[in-house]
Amino acid sequence: MSMDIKQIQDLIKFVAKSGVNEVAIEEKDFKITIKTNQEPTIVTATVPTAAPVATALPAAPVATAPAAPVAVAADNNANYITVKSPMIGTFYRAAGPGKPNFVNVGDEITAGKVLCIVEAMKLFNEIESEVSGKIVKILIDDAKPVEYDQPLFLVDPS
């Protein structure tokens, strides 16, 4: 069983709406755990060798490569919204070398607009905005490593 990023995103949305705290799916060469805590959904995926299992668990996290929706947090120092990285990886402003940047400072964005790509373990994850507004600042340079929950963009929602 191999899931593409769209299937994983659909599964995340389903789990978030269902109210379940955690779902773990494990196959011979694929494992995914989705946890929710009334905050942004966190997904972890690993490639272990284990017996097939599909369960809903109350705890037991598996910490590896999250692939989740963009975390959004209000900045107390300003009226800006901080868009944070949902995973550890490499930040890219464009779809490839020579391609235009997804967004630039001053661009108006809407929810669902691709802001950047975070590459993790050879998977290029498009990071979509969960808010509408104007890009005020880009906080990370192109092709630089990012940590989970690291601020990427400041957005003025007004």
PDB file of C-alpha atoms in Angstrom:
ATOM      1  CA  MET A   1       0.000   0.000   0.000  1.00  0.00           C
ATOM      2  CA  SER A   2       1.506   3.263  -1.054  1.00  0.00           C
ATOM      3  CA  MET A   3      -0.351   6.539  -0.552  1.00  0.00           C
ATOM      4  CA  ASP A   4       0.200   9.688  -2.557  1.00  0.00           C
ATOM      5  CA  ILE A   5       0.202  13.105  -0.885  1.00  0.00           C
ATOM      6  CA  LYS A   6      -3.409  13.831  -1.979  1.00  0.00           C
ATOM      7  CA  GLN A   7      -4.664  10.617  -0.339  1.00  0.00           C
ATOM      8  CA  ILE A   8      -2.723  11.486   2.828  1.00  0.00           C
ATOM      9  CA  GLN A   9      -4.199  15.023   2.859  1.00  0.00           C
ATOM     10  CA  ASP A  10      -7.725  13.586   2.400  1.00  0.00           C
ATOM     11  CA  LEU A  11      -7.088  11.140   5.253  1.00  0.00           C
ATOM     12  CA  ILE A  12      -5.870  13.998   7.479  1.00  0.00           C
ATOM     13  CA  LYS A  13      -9.041  16.004   6.769  1.00  0.00           C
ATOM     14  CA  PHE A  14     -11.232  12.970   7.456  1.00  0.00           C
ATOM     15  CA  VAL A  15      -9.473  12.220  10.765  1.00  0.00           C
ATOM     16  CA  ALA A  16      -9.629  15.887  11.821  1.00  0.00           C
ATOM     17  CA  LYS A  17     -13.412  15.984  11.197  1.00  0.00           C
ATOM     18  CA  SER A  18     -14.076  12.600  12.821  1.00  0.00           C
ATOM     19  CA  GLY A  19     -12.863  13.661  16.278  1.00  0.00           C
ATOM     20  CA  VAL A  20     -10.589  10.602  16.630  1.00  0.00           C
ATOM     21  CA  ASN A  21      -7.365  11.371  18.545  1.00  0.00           C
ATOM     22  CA  GLU A  22      -5.084   9.055  16.589  1.00  0.00           C
ATOM     23  CA  VAL A  23      -5.164   6.676  13.641  1.00  0.00           C
ATOM     24  CA  ALA A  24      -2.321   4.318  12.709  1.00  0.00           C
ATOM     25  CA  ILE A  25      -2.156   2.327   9.473  1.00  0.00           C
ATOM     26  CA  GLU A  26       0.667  -0.156   9.099  1.00  0.00           C
ATOM     27  CA  GLU A  27       1.495  -2.371   6.135  1.00  0.00           C
ATOM     28  CA  LYS A  28       4.497  -4.502   5.222  1.00  0.00           C
ATOM     29  CA  ASP A  29       6.518  -1.574   3.845  1.00  0.00           C
ATOM     30  CA  PHE A  30       4.457   1.470   4.874  1.00  0.00           C
ATOM     31  CA  LYS A  31       3.278   2.987   8.139  1.00  0.00           C
ATOM     32  CA  ILE A  32       1.377   6.211   8.792  1.00  0.00           C
ATOM     33  CA  THR A  33       0.181   7.665  12.097  1.00  0.00           C
ATOM     34  CA  ILE A  34      -2.131  10.664  12.302  1.00  0.00           C
ATOM     35  CA  LYS A  35      -2.627  12.383  15.679  1.00  0.00           C
ATOM     36  CA  THR A  36      -4.907  15.284  16.537  1.00  0.00           C
ATOM     37  CA  ASN A  37      -4.962  17.448  19.660  1.00  0.00           C
ATOM     38  CA  GLN A  38      -7.601  20.077  18.740  1.00  0.00           C
ATOM     39  CA  GLU A  39      -4.677  21.871  17.075  1.00  0.00           C
ATOM     40  CA  PRO A  40      -3.186  21.394  13.603  1.00  0.00           C
ATOM     41  CA  THR A  41      -3.098  17.735  12.625  1.00  0.00           C
ATOM     42  CA  ILE A  42       0.307  16.078  12.782  1.00  0.00           C
ATOM     43  CA  VAL A  43       1.125  13.165  10.491  1.00  0.00           C
ATOM     44  CA  THR A  44       4.110  10.886  10.829  1.00  0.00           C
ATOM     45  CA  ALA A  45       5.172   8.370   8.222  1.00  0.00           C
ATOM     46  CA  THR A  46       7.910   5.730   8.373  1.00  0.00           C
ATOM     47  CA  VAL A  47       8.922   2.744   6.297  1.00  0.00           C
ATOM     48  CA  PRO A  48       9.376  -0.123   8.820  1.00  0.00           C
ATOM     49  CA  THR A  49       9.004  -3.847   8.262  1.00  0.00           C
ATOM     50  CA  ALA A  50       6.067  -5.071  10.349  1.00  0.00           C
ATOM     51  CA  ALA A  51       2.900  -7.144  10.119  1.00  0.00           C
ATOM     52  CA  PRO A  52      -0.203  -5.494   8.570  1.00  0.00           C
ATOM     53  CA  VAL A  53      -2.287  -3.653  11.192  1.00  0.00           C
ATOM     54  CA  ALA A  54      -4.999  -0.981  10.985  1.00  0.00           C
ATOM     55  CA  THR A  55      -6.104   0.471  14.318  1.00  0.00           C
ATOM     56  CA  ALA A  56      -7.283   3.630  16.044  1.00  0.00           C
ATOM     57  CA  LEU A  57      -5.155   4.236  19.137  1.00  0.00           C
ATOM     58  CA  PRO A  58      -5.421   6.744  21.996  1.00  0.00           C
ATOM     59  CA  ALA A  59      -1.631   7.330  22.285  1.00  0.00           C
ATOM     60  CA  ALA A  60       1.829   6.003  21.180  1.00  0.00           C
ATOM     61  CA  PRO A  61       3.271   8.568  18.749  1.00  0.00           C
ATOM     62  CA  VAL A  62       5.695   7.672  15.972  1.00  0.00           C
ATOM     63  CA  ALA A  63       8.015  10.643  15.410  1.00  0.00           C
ATOM     64  CA  THR A  64       9.559  10.876  11.947  1.00  0.00           C
ATOM     65  CA  ALA A  65       8.527  12.940   8.931  1.00  0.00           C
ATOM     66  CA  PRO A  66       5.305  14.900   9.463  1.00  0.00           C
ATOM     67  CA  ALA A  67       3.340  15.802   6.340  1.00  0.00           C
ATOM     68  CA  ALA A  68       0.522  17.984   7.606  1.00  0.00           C
ATOM     69  CA  PRO A  69      -1.472  21.070   6.725  1.00  0.00           C
ATOM     70  CA  VAL A  70       0.207  24.413   7.349  1.00  0.00           C
ATOM     71  CA  ALA A  71       0.215  25.354  11.021  1.00  0.00           C
ATOM     72  CA  VAL A  72      -1.207  28.820  11.574  1.00  0.00           C
ATOM     73  CA  ALA A  73      -0.544  30.843  14.714  1.00  0.00           C
ATOM     74  CA  ALA A  74      -1.247  34.441  15.651  1.00  0.00           C
ATOM     75  CA  ASP A  75       1.809  36.568  16.418  1.00  0.00           C
ATOM     76  CA  ASN A  76       1.310  38.469  19.692  1.00  0.00           C
ATOM     77  CA  ASN A  77       3.636  41.285  18.606  1.00  0.00           C
ATOM     78  CA  ALA A  78       1.601  42.243  15.538  1.00  0.00           C
ATOM     79  CA  ASN A  79      -1.654  41.640  13.738  1.00  0.00           C
ATOM     80  CA  TYR A  80       0.120  39.237  11.392  1.00  0.00           C
ATOM     81  CA  ILE A  81      -0.453  35.519  11.047  1.00  0.00           C
ATOM     82  CA  THR A  82       2.630  33.297  10.989  1.00  0.00           C
ATOM     83  CA  VAL A  83       2.548  30.406   8.528  1.00  0.00           C
ATOM     84  CA  LYS A  84       4.777  27.652   9.905  1.00  0.00           C
ATOM     85  CA  SER A  85       6.400  24.586   8.397  1.00  0.00           C
ATOM     86  CA  PRO A  86       4.381  21.391   8.979  1.00  0.00           C
ATOM     87  CA  MET A  87       7.516  19.257   8.683  1.00  0.00           C
ATOM     88  CA  ILE A  88      11.294  19.050   8.704  1.00  0.00           C
ATOM     89  CA  GLY A  89      12.766  19.397   5.233  1.00  0.00           C
ATOM     90  CA  THR A  90      14.153  21.799   2.649  1.00  0.00           C
ATOM     91  CA  PHE A  91      12.215  24.979   1.802  1.00  0.00           C
ATOM     92  CA  TYR A  92      11.725  25.892  -1.866  1.00  0.00           C
ATOM     93  CA  ARG A  93      10.004  29.073  -3.102  1.00  0.00           C
ATOM     94  CA  ALA A  94       9.435  27.740  -6.645  1.00  0.00           C
ATOM     95  CA  ALA A  95       8.412  24.456  -8.317  1.00  0.00           C
ATOM     96  CA  GLY A  96      11.920  24.113  -9.767  1.00  0.00           C
ATOM     97  CA  PRO A  97      15.028  25.957 -10.969  1.00  0.00           C
ATOM     98  CA  GLY A  98      14.096  28.774 -13.342  1.00  0.00           C
ATOM     99  CA  LYS A  99      10.394  28.582 -12.424  1.00  0.00           C
ATOM    100  CA  PRO A 100       8.582  31.590 -10.914  1.00  0.00           C
ATOM    101  CA  ASN A 101       8.236  31.802  -7.115  1.00  0.00           C
ATOM    102  CA  PHE A 102       4.891  30.626  -5.742  1.00  0.00           C
ATOM    103  CA  VAL A 103       4.532  33.901  -3.775  1.00  0.00           C
ATOM    104  CA  ASN A 104       6.475  37.120  -3.220  1.00  0.00           C
ATOM    105  CA  VAL A 105       6.254  39.865  -0.589  1.00  0.00           C
ATOM    106  CA  GLY A 106       3.174  41.966  -1.329  1.00  0.00           C
ATOM    107  CA  ASP A 107       1.231  39.142  -3.029  1.00  0.00           C
ATOM    108  CA  GLU A 108      -2.426  38.697  -2.096  1.00  0.00           C
ATOM    109  CA  ILE A 109      -3.148  35.059  -1.161  1.00  0.00           C
ATOM    110  CA  THR A 110      -6.280  33.054  -0.480  1.00  0.00           C
ATOM    111  CA  ALA A 111      -6.809  29.856   1.499  1.00  0.00           C
ATOM    112  CA  GLY A 112      -5.651  26.892  -0.584  1.00  0.00           C
ATOM    113  CA  LYS A 113      -2.954  28.834  -2.500  1.00  0.00           C
ATOM    114  CA  VAL A 114       0.387  27.020  -2.716  1.00  0.00           C
ATOM    115  CA  LEU A 115       2.969  29.111  -0.852  1.00  0.00           C
ATOM    116  CA  CYS A 116       6.072  26.939  -1.165  1.00  0.00           C
ATOM    117  CA  ILE A 117       7.385  23.384  -1.289  1.00  0.00           C
ATOM    118  CA  VAL A 118       9.005  21.549   1.614  1.00  0.00           C
ATOM    119  CA  GLU A 119      11.006  18.557   0.393  1.00  0.00           C
ATOM    120  CA  ALA A 120      11.316  15.724   2.892  1.00  0.00           C
ATOM    121  CA  MET A 121      12.822  12.329   2.057  1.00  0.00           C
ATOM    122  CA  LYS A 122      12.546  12.966  -1.724  1.00  0.00           C
ATOM    123  CA  LEU A 123       8.841  13.897  -1.409  1.00  0.00           C
ATOM    124  CA  PHE A 124       7.992  17.412  -2.577  1.00  0.00           C
ATOM    125  CA  ASN A 125       5.110  18.600  -0.386  1.00  0.00           C
ATOM    126  CA  GLU A 126       3.183  21.648  -1.597  1.00  0.00           C
ATOM    127  CA  ILE A 127       2.399  23.830   1.411  1.00  0.00           C
ATOM    128  CA  GLU A 128      -0.967  25.559   1.002  1.00  0.00           C
ATOM    129  CA  SER A 129      -2.169  28.602   2.899  1.00  0.00           C
ATOM    130  CA  GLU A 130      -4.995  28.147   5.372  1.00  0.00           C
ATOM    131  CA  VAL A 131      -5.561  31.908   5.518  1.00  0.00           C
ATOM    132  CA  SER A 132      -6.248  34.784   3.137  1.00  0.00           C
ATOM    133  CA  GLY A 133      -4.295  38.017   3.218  1.00  0.00           C
ATOM    134  CA  LYS A 134      -1.124  39.646   1.964  1.00  0.00           C
ATOM    135  CA  ILE A 135       2.422  38.244   2.241  1.00  0.00           C
ATOM    136  CA  VAL A 136       4.293  40.726   4.475  1.00  0.00           C
ATOM    137  CA  LYS A 137       7.575  38.858   4.932  1.00  0.00           C
ATOM    138  CA  ILE A 138       9.265  35.651   3.807  1.00  0.00           C
ATOM    139  CA  LEU A 139      11.251  34.419   6.803  1.00  0.00           C
ATOM    140  CA  ILE A 140      13.473  31.775   5.184  1.00  0.00           C
ATOM    141  CA  ASP A 141      15.807  31.745   2.184  1.00  0.00           C
ATOM    142  CA  ASP A 142      15.212  29.461  -0.791  1.00  0.00           C
ATOM    143  CA  ALA A 143      16.740  25.951  -0.617  1.00  0.00           C
ATOM    144  CA  LYS A 144      17.441  26.239   3.125  1.00  0.00           C
ATOM    145  CA  PRO A 145      16.607  23.550   5.710  1.00  0.00           C
ATOM    146  CA  VAL A 146      13.556  24.125   7.903  1.00  0.00           C
ATOM    147  CA  GLU A 147      12.466  22.567  11.180  1.00  0.00           C
ATOM    148  CA  TYR A 148       8.971  21.447  12.183  1.00  0.00           C
ATOM    149  CA  ASP A 149       6.893  24.471  13.278  1.00  0.00           C
ATOM    150  CA  GLN A 150       9.511  26.959  11.992  1.00  0.00           C
ATOM    151  CA  PRO A 151       7.934  30.252  10.817  1.00  0.00           C
ATOM    152  CA  LEU A 152       8.022  30.587   7.014  1.00  0.00           C
ATOM    153  CA  PHE A 153       5.798  33.561   6.141  1.00  0.00           C
ATOM    154  CA  LEU A 154       4.111  36.525   7.835  1.00  0.00           C
ATOM    155  CA  VAL A 155       0.640  37.229   6.432  1.00  0.00           C
ATOM    156  CA  ASP A 156      -1.444  40.371   7.024  1.00  0.00           C
ATOM    157  CA  PRO A 157      -5.026  39.043   7.162  1.00  0.00           C
ATOM    158  CA  SER A 158      -6.691  42.470   6.866  1.00  0.00           C
TER     159      SER A 158
END
